[in-house]
Structure formats: C-alpha cells, structure tokens
Amino acid sequence: MTFVHKSVLLEETVGSLLIKPDGIYVDGTLGGGGHAFRVAEQLGEHGRLIGIDQDADAIAAAGERLRPFGDKVTIVRNNYKNIKTVLEELSIDKVDGIYLDLGVSSYQLDTVERGFTYREDTALDMRMDQRNPMTAADLVNTYTEQELYRIIRDYGEDRFAKNIAKHIVRARQETPITTTGQLNEIIKAAIPAKVRATGGHPSKRTYQAIRIELNHELDVLNDSIDTMISLLKPGGRLSIITFHSLEDRIVKTRFRLNENPCTCPPEFPVCVCGKKSKGRVVTRKPILPSEEELLQNSRSKSAKLRVFERITSNPHFRYVGEPNCE
C-alpha cells in the first residue's frame, strides 16, 4: 500500500519556522514527508533537513518523496526522543528549527494489518515501531485490571473505563484477545446500549488509550520538549501539532515552564532562583485548521499548533505578560 498522509496545518507549520535557506531543520515525525518536502523546497545549497521516524514504512515512503533534494535531506530511523543523539552522530550541535506532527498517520490507520483501526477485523498490533516486541494484544492480555482501568481512564478519558477493563479481564480468561474484532465486541458489551447509539464508535477511546500506552507517546513528548528547546539556536523555533487534549496540555505546560521557569516570589525585583527563561511562547492561543482545511481533511478537526521561540538567556529576564491561555 502506498504511504498516503495528508499533512495537517501544512502552511501554518512551515510558516511558523521562519525558514532560512541555509538553516538546519529537524522533522521529528517524518511520516510520508509532506511537511518535510515543503521545508526542503525552501532550503538553499547549504541548508539541511534531518528527518526522523521510527516507522519503516514511513522511512521508505519519505525517502522516495524527498529523493529530489539529494544530500540536503538526511533520514534516520529512530524515535524523536533520541534527537540529541541523532544530531550528535551527524556532528550537529544546534539547529534553526524542529517540528513534530504527533499522533497516528492516515497510512497507519488505513493499513488494516497495522492493527490501529477498530473499523476492520485484524490482528491487534498498534506498534509505531515494528521492532518493538510488544503488541497491543500483549498489552491487553497481560496488564492487570487496575492498569487497564488507569490507561483507559487517563489516556482514553472514557467514563466507562472501569467496566471496560473488567470486561477485558473476564473475556481473556476464556480465550486470549488477539484481534480487533474480539476487542470491539468486549468493549461494546461494557458500554450501555443507549450510549453506544449516540456516542460515536464505542472502541475509539479505548484504542487511543492502548496506542498511547503501547508507544509511550505522552512520556516521550513530555520528556523531549526541554531537550528540543535546548538544541535550538537563538531565534530557532519548535513547532508542535497535537491532536488531543492530553498532548496539547503537555505542550502548553512545557512551553510555559521554558518561557517562565522562575520560582521567585512576585515581589522580588530580580530573579535570584537561577532559573533562566529559554525563550517565548509565540502562540498565546493555538493555531487551528482553516475552514477550508476542515472541509478537505476531516482528520484535521482536532489539530492544534503551538510554537516556541528560543532566545539568548538573560539572567535577569522574568516574563511578565498575559497568561498562556487556550
């Protein structure tokens, strides 16, 4: 199957990076290379783009799509959590911009055998990196009821999380849960009929929860933002597209703390805690898809773009301004 993925907030994301023709940029979630192609188009002879992805299918597709740019583009199969190591191995110290397009790609959702979809009966997989020995089926069959309840409640934000976890554990005692069809039936039985009739597909939230847990998506995001900001040159920007409230909350919080890490009491005239601002939040409110994009790509409806700009550290800088609002 051809790797097809319609890039969300394409112009807004690339525009937010303020591309310099001789700059160095990192695409931390390369996917099919949609954003990367648009960035590479703006690079001059000395510009460079580093593309990182953990999905072998994405690497192959992006490599083909970005072939016309030759040595300007370097593609690495890895997780963006290892961005510092990736850049060190390429003898790169600082970069002019980094961007992430989080979540699952259209290709991963639409390729039935990858096991991300609840709309087809297939093997439970959901691995973004197929080198990972653990699949969604392993998770569903080995996590305790309490662990299942926690991830479905926290990552799926499903009000029936407790009952779904109970039904999963009960069902697997009879036979291992290995397919999406089995899991769908279990979830369906755990949710009241009147809710199923009006609340969208009953499996959606549970599948999101399992995918996030299996691929450690939120932990990776939370643990990587500070590192990515530290790798930016002064004036460099980090742009992140999120697709649900959990991701967006992490980005908003980490950006705010990097902008104003000072813990001194407000009445102190200057900062004495030693925690220096690393930059400023460019987007006081997230950038959302246009009406035109929403009509063309329904999967863009929950997308939000937030942008952070690196500054040269000033030991006496304390940001005072409007709160970082939604």
Coordinates of C-alpha atoms in Angstrom, one line a residue:
M1 CA 0.0 0.0 0.0
T2 CA 1.3 3.5 -0.9
F3 CA 2.0 5.7 2.1
V4 CA -0.7 8.3 1.9
H5 CA -1.0 11.0 4.6
K6 CA -2.5 14.4 4.1
S7 CA -0.3 16.9 6.1
V8 CA -2.3 18.8 8.6
L9 CA -1.7 22.6 9.1
L10 CA 1.0 22.4 6.4
E11 CA 1.4 26.0 5.5
E12 CA 0.9 27.2 9.1
T13 CA 3.6 24.8 10.5
V14 CA 6.2 25.5 7.8
G15 CA 5.5 29.2 8.0
S16 CA 5.9 29.2 11.8
L17 CA 9.5 28.0 11.4
L18 CA 10.6 31.2 9.6
I19 CA 12.8 29.0 7.2
K20 CA 16.3 30.3 6.4
P21 CA 17.7 29.0 3.2
D22 CA 21.0 28.0 4.9
G23 CA 19.3 26.7 8.1
I24 CA 19.3 23.3 9.7
Y25 CA 15.8 21.9 10.4
V26 CA 14.6 18.6 12.1
D27 CA 11.4 16.8 11.3
G28 CA 10.9 14.6 14.3
T29 CA 7.9 12.7 12.9
L30 CA 8.7 12.4 9.3
G31 CA 5.8 10.3 8.2
G32 CA 5.3 10.4 4.4
G33 CA 7.4 13.6 4.2
G34 CA 4.7 16.1 3.5
H35 CA 5.9 18.8 5.8
A36 CA 9.5 17.9 5.0
F37 CA 9.0 18.4 1.3
R38 CA 7.7 21.9 1.9
V39 CA 10.6 22.7 4.2
A40 CA 13.2 21.2 1.8
E41 CA 11.8 23.3 -1.1
Q42 CA 12.8 26.5 0.8
L43 CA 16.4 25.4 1.6
G44 CA 19.3 26.7 -0.4
E45 CA 22.6 25.0 -1.3
H46 CA 23.8 25.0 2.3
G47 CA 20.5 24.2 4.0
R48 CA 19.8 20.9 5.6
L49 CA 16.9 18.8 6.8
I50 CA 17.1 15.9 9.2
G51 CA 14.0 13.6 9.1
I52 CA 13.4 11.2 12.0
D53 CA 10.8 8.4 12.1
Q54 CA 10.5 5.1 13.8
D55 CA 8.2 3.5 11.2
A56 CA 9.9 1.6 8.5
D57 CA 7.1 2.2 6.0
A58 CA 7.3 6.0 6.6
I59 CA 11.1 5.9 6.1
A60 CA 10.7 4.2 2.8
A61 CA 8.0 6.5 1.6
A62 CA 9.7 9.7 2.7
G63 CA 13.0 8.6 1.2
E64 CA 11.3 8.2 -2.2
R65 CA 9.4 11.5 -1.9
L66 CA 12.4 13.5 -0.8
R67 CA 14.9 11.9 -3.2
P68 CA 15.0 15.0 -5.5
F69 CA 16.6 17.0 -2.7
G70 CA 19.7 14.8 -2.6
D71 CA 22.2 15.4 0.2
K72 CA 20.1 18.3 1.7
V73 CA 18.0 15.7 3.4
T74 CA 19.2 13.0 5.8
I75 CA 16.7 10.4 7.0
V76 CA 17.2 8.5 10.3
R77 CA 15.1 5.6 11.6
N78 CA 14.8 6.5 15.3
N79 CA 12.4 8.0 17.8
Y80 CA 12.5 11.8 18.2
K81 CA 13.1 11.2 22.0
N82 CA 16.7 10.4 20.8
I83 CA 17.0 13.6 18.8
K84 CA 20.2 14.8 20.7
T85 CA 22.0 11.6 20.0
V86 CA 20.9 11.6 16.3
L87 CA 22.2 15.1 15.9
E88 CA 25.5 14.3 17.7
E89 CA 26.1 11.4 15.4
L90 CA 25.7 13.8 12.5
S91 CA 28.1 16.3 14.1
I92 CA 25.3 18.9 14.5
D93 CA 25.3 21.0 17.7
K94 CA 22.4 23.4 17.3
V95 CA 19.5 23.7 14.7
D96 CA 17.3 26.5 13.4
G97 CA 14.0 24.7 13.8
I98 CA 12.3 21.5 14.9
Y99 CA 8.7 20.4 14.3
L100 CA 6.5 17.5 15.2
D101 CA 3.2 16.2 13.8
L102 CA 2.1 13.9 16.6
G103 CA -0.4 11.0 16.7
V104 CA -1.1 8.2 14.2
S105 CA -0.8 8.8 10.5
S106 CA -3.5 8.3 7.9
Y107 CA -1.4 5.5 6.5
Q108 CA -1.2 3.7 9.8
L109 CA -4.9 4.0 10.4
D110 CA -5.8 2.9 6.8
T111 CA -3.4 0.0 6.6
V112 CA -5.5 -2.7 8.2
E113 CA -2.7 -5.1 9.0
R114 CA -1.0 -2.5 11.2
G115 CA -3.9 -3.0 13.7
F116 CA -4.6 0.6 14.6
T117 CA -8.2 0.6 13.3
Y118 CA -11.3 -0.5 15.1
R119 CA -13.2 -0.4 11.8
E120 CA -11.8 -3.7 10.4
D121 CA -11.2 -7.1 12.0
T122 CA -7.5 -7.7 12.1
A123 CA -4.6 -8.6 14.4
L124 CA -4.2 -6.3 17.4
D125 CA -0.9 -4.6 16.8
M126 CA -0.7 -0.8 17.0
R127 CA 3.1 -0.6 17.0
M128 CA 4.5 2.6 15.6
D129 CA 7.9 0.9 15.6
Q130 CA 7.6 -2.7 14.4
R131 CA 10.9 -3.5 16.1
N132 CA 9.0 -3.2 19.4
P133 CA 8.5 -6.8 20.6
M134 CA 5.3 -5.9 22.5
T135 CA 2.0 -5.5 20.6
A136 CA -1.4 -4.2 21.6
A137 CA -2.5 -7.8 22.0
D138 CA 0.3 -8.4 24.5
L139 CA -0.8 -5.3 26.5
V140 CA -4.5 -6.3 26.5
N141 CA -3.7 -9.8 27.7
T142 CA -1.0 -9.1 30.3
Y143 CA -2.0 -5.8 32.0
T144 CA -3.8 -6.1 35.3
E145 CA -7.4 -4.9 35.5
Q146 CA -6.2 -1.9 37.5
E147 CA -3.6 -1.0 34.9
L148 CA -6.1 -1.3 32.1
Y149 CA -8.6 0.9 34.0
R150 CA -5.9 3.5 34.6
I151 CA -4.8 3.8 30.9
I152 CA -8.4 3.8 29.5
R153 CA -9.4 6.4 32.1
D154 CA -6.4 8.6 31.7
Y155 CA -5.4 8.2 28.1
G156 CA -8.8 7.4 26.6
E157 CA -10.8 9.7 29.0
D158 CA -13.6 7.1 28.8
R159 CA -16.2 7.3 31.6
F160 CA -16.8 3.5 31.3
A161 CA -13.1 2.7 31.8
K162 CA -13.7 0.6 34.9
N163 CA -16.3 -1.6 33.2
I164 CA -14.3 -1.9 30.0
A165 CA -11.2 -3.1 32.0
K166 CA -13.4 -5.6 33.9
H167 CA -14.9 -7.0 30.7
I168 CA -11.4 -7.3 29.1
V169 CA -10.0 -9.3 32.0
R170 CA -13.1 -11.5 32.2
A171 CA -13.0 -12.2 28.4
R172 CA -9.3 -13.1 28.3
Q173 CA -9.8 -15.7 31.0
E174 CA -11.9 -17.6 28.4
T175 CA -9.6 -17.1 25.4
P176 CA -6.7 -14.7 24.5
I177 CA -7.7 -11.5 22.9
T178 CA -5.8 -11.3 19.6
T179 CA -8.0 -9.4 17.1
T180 CA -9.7 -6.0 16.9
G181 CA -13.0 -7.8 16.3
Q182 CA -12.7 -9.6 19.6
L183 CA -11.8 -6.4 21.4
N184 CA -14.6 -4.4 19.8
E185 CA -17.2 -6.9 21.0
I186 CA -15.8 -6.8 24.5
I187 CA -15.9 -3.0 24.6
K188 CA -19.4 -2.9 23.1
A189 CA -20.7 -5.2 25.9
A190 CA -19.2 -2.9 28.5
I191 CA -21.0 0.2 27.4
P192 CA -24.7 0.8 27.8
A193 CA -26.7 0.5 24.6
K194 CA -28.2 4.0 24.8
V195 CA -24.7 5.5 25.0
R196 CA -23.5 3.3 22.0
A197 CA -26.4 4.7 20.0
T198 CA -25.3 8.3 20.3
G199 CA -21.6 8.4 21.4
G200 CA -19.7 7.5 18.2
H201 CA -17.8 4.3 17.9
P202 CA -17.6 2.7 21.3
S203 CA -14.0 1.5 20.8
K204 CA -12.5 4.8 19.8
R205 CA -11.3 6.0 23.3
T206 CA -10.0 2.6 24.4
Y207 CA -8.0 2.1 21.2
Q208 CA -6.5 5.6 21.7
A209 CA -5.5 4.7 25.2
I210 CA -3.9 1.4 24.2
R211 CA -2.0 3.0 21.4
I212 CA -0.7 5.8 23.6
E213 CA 0.4 3.4 26.3
L214 CA 2.0 0.9 24.0
N215 CA 4.1 3.5 22.1
H216 CA 4.8 5.6 25.3
E217 CA 3.6 8.7 23.3
L218 CA 2.9 11.1 26.1
D219 CA 6.0 10.2 28.1
V220 CA 8.2 10.7 25.0
L221 CA 6.6 14.0 24.3
N222 CA 6.9 15.3 27.9
D223 CA 10.5 14.1 28.3
S224 CA 11.6 15.5 24.9
I225 CA 10.4 19.1 24.8
D226 CA 13.1 20.6 27.1
T227 CA 15.8 18.8 25.1
M228 CA 14.5 20.1 21.8
I229 CA 14.3 23.6 23.0
S230 CA 17.9 23.4 24.3
L231 CA 19.0 22.3 20.8
L232 CA 17.7 25.4 19.1
K233 CA 19.9 28.3 18.1
P234 CA 18.8 31.8 19.3
G235 CA 15.7 32.7 17.2
G236 CA 15.1 29.0 16.4
R237 CA 11.6 27.6 16.7
L238 CA 9.9 24.5 17.9
S239 CA 6.5 23.9 16.3
I240 CA 4.3 21.0 17.6
I241 CA 1.0 19.8 16.1
T242 CA -1.2 17.9 18.7
F243 CA -4.4 16.0 18.1
H244 CA -6.0 15.6 21.6
S245 CA -6.1 17.4 24.9
L246 CA -3.6 15.3 26.6
E247 CA -0.8 16.1 24.1
D248 CA -1.8 19.7 23.9
R249 CA -1.8 20.1 27.7
I250 CA 1.8 18.8 27.8
V251 CA 3.0 21.1 25.1
K252 CA 1.3 24.1 26.6
T253 CA 2.7 23.3 30.1
R254 CA 6.3 22.6 28.9
F255 CA 6.3 25.7 26.7
R256 CA 5.1 27.9 29.6
L257 CA 7.7 26.5 32.0
N258 CA 10.5 27.1 29.5
E259 CA 9.3 30.6 29.0
N260 CA 9.0 31.5 32.7
P261 CA 10.7 28.9 34.9
C262 CA 11.4 31.5 37.7
T263 CA 10.2 30.4 41.1
C264 CA 11.0 33.6 42.9
P265 CA 8.2 35.4 44.8
P266 CA 6.5 38.1 42.7
E267 CA 7.7 40.9 44.9
F268 CA 11.3 40.1 44.2
P269 CA 12.7 42.9 41.8
V270 CA 15.1 40.5 40.1
C271 CA 15.3 36.7 39.7
V272 CA 17.6 35.0 42.3
C273 CA 16.5 31.4 41.8
G274 CA 18.8 31.0 38.9
K275 CA 16.2 29.5 36.6
K276 CA 16.5 31.3 33.3
S277 CA 14.0 31.7 30.5
K278 CA 14.8 29.8 27.4
G279 CA 12.5 31.8 25.1
R280 CA 9.0 32.8 24.5
V281 CA 5.7 31.2 23.5
V282 CA 4.9 32.6 20.1
T283 CA 1.3 31.2 20.1
R284 CA -0.7 32.6 23.0
K285 CA -3.6 30.7 21.5
P286 CA -3.0 27.6 19.4
I287 CA -3.3 27.9 15.6
L288 CA -6.2 25.9 14.3
P289 CA -7.1 24.5 10.8
S290 CA -8.9 26.8 8.5
E291 CA -12.5 26.1 7.4
E292 CA -11.1 25.1 4.0
E293 CA -8.8 22.5 5.5
L294 CA -11.5 21.1 7.7
L295 CA -13.7 20.6 4.7
Q296 CA -10.8 18.9 2.8
N297 CA -9.5 16.8 5.6
S298 CA -11.8 15.6 8.4
R299 CA -8.8 14.3 10.4
S300 CA -7.6 17.8 10.9
K301 CA -10.5 18.8 13.1
S302 CA -8.8 18.3 16.5
A303 CA -5.4 19.6 15.4
K304 CA -3.7 22.4 17.3
L305 CA -0.3 24.0 16.5
R306 CA 1.8 25.7 19.2
V307 CA 5.1 27.4 18.6
F308 CA 8.1 28.3 20.9
E309 CA 11.0 30.6 20.0
R310 CA 14.4 30.3 21.6
I311 CA 16.1 33.4 23.0
T312 CA 19.6 34.1 24.3
S313 CA 19.5 33.5 28.1
N314 CA 19.3 36.7 30.2
P315 CA 19.9 36.0 33.9
H316 CA 17.6 38.9 34.8
F317 CA 14.7 38.1 32.4
R318 CA 11.4 37.3 34.0
Y319 CA 8.5 37.1 31.7
V320 CA 5.5 39.2 32.8
G321 CA 2.5 39.2 30.5
E322 CA -0.8 37.7 29.6
P323 CA -1.4 34.2 30.9
N324 CA -0.8 31.4 28.4
C325 CA -4.4 30.7 27.6
E326 CA -6.2 28.2 25.4

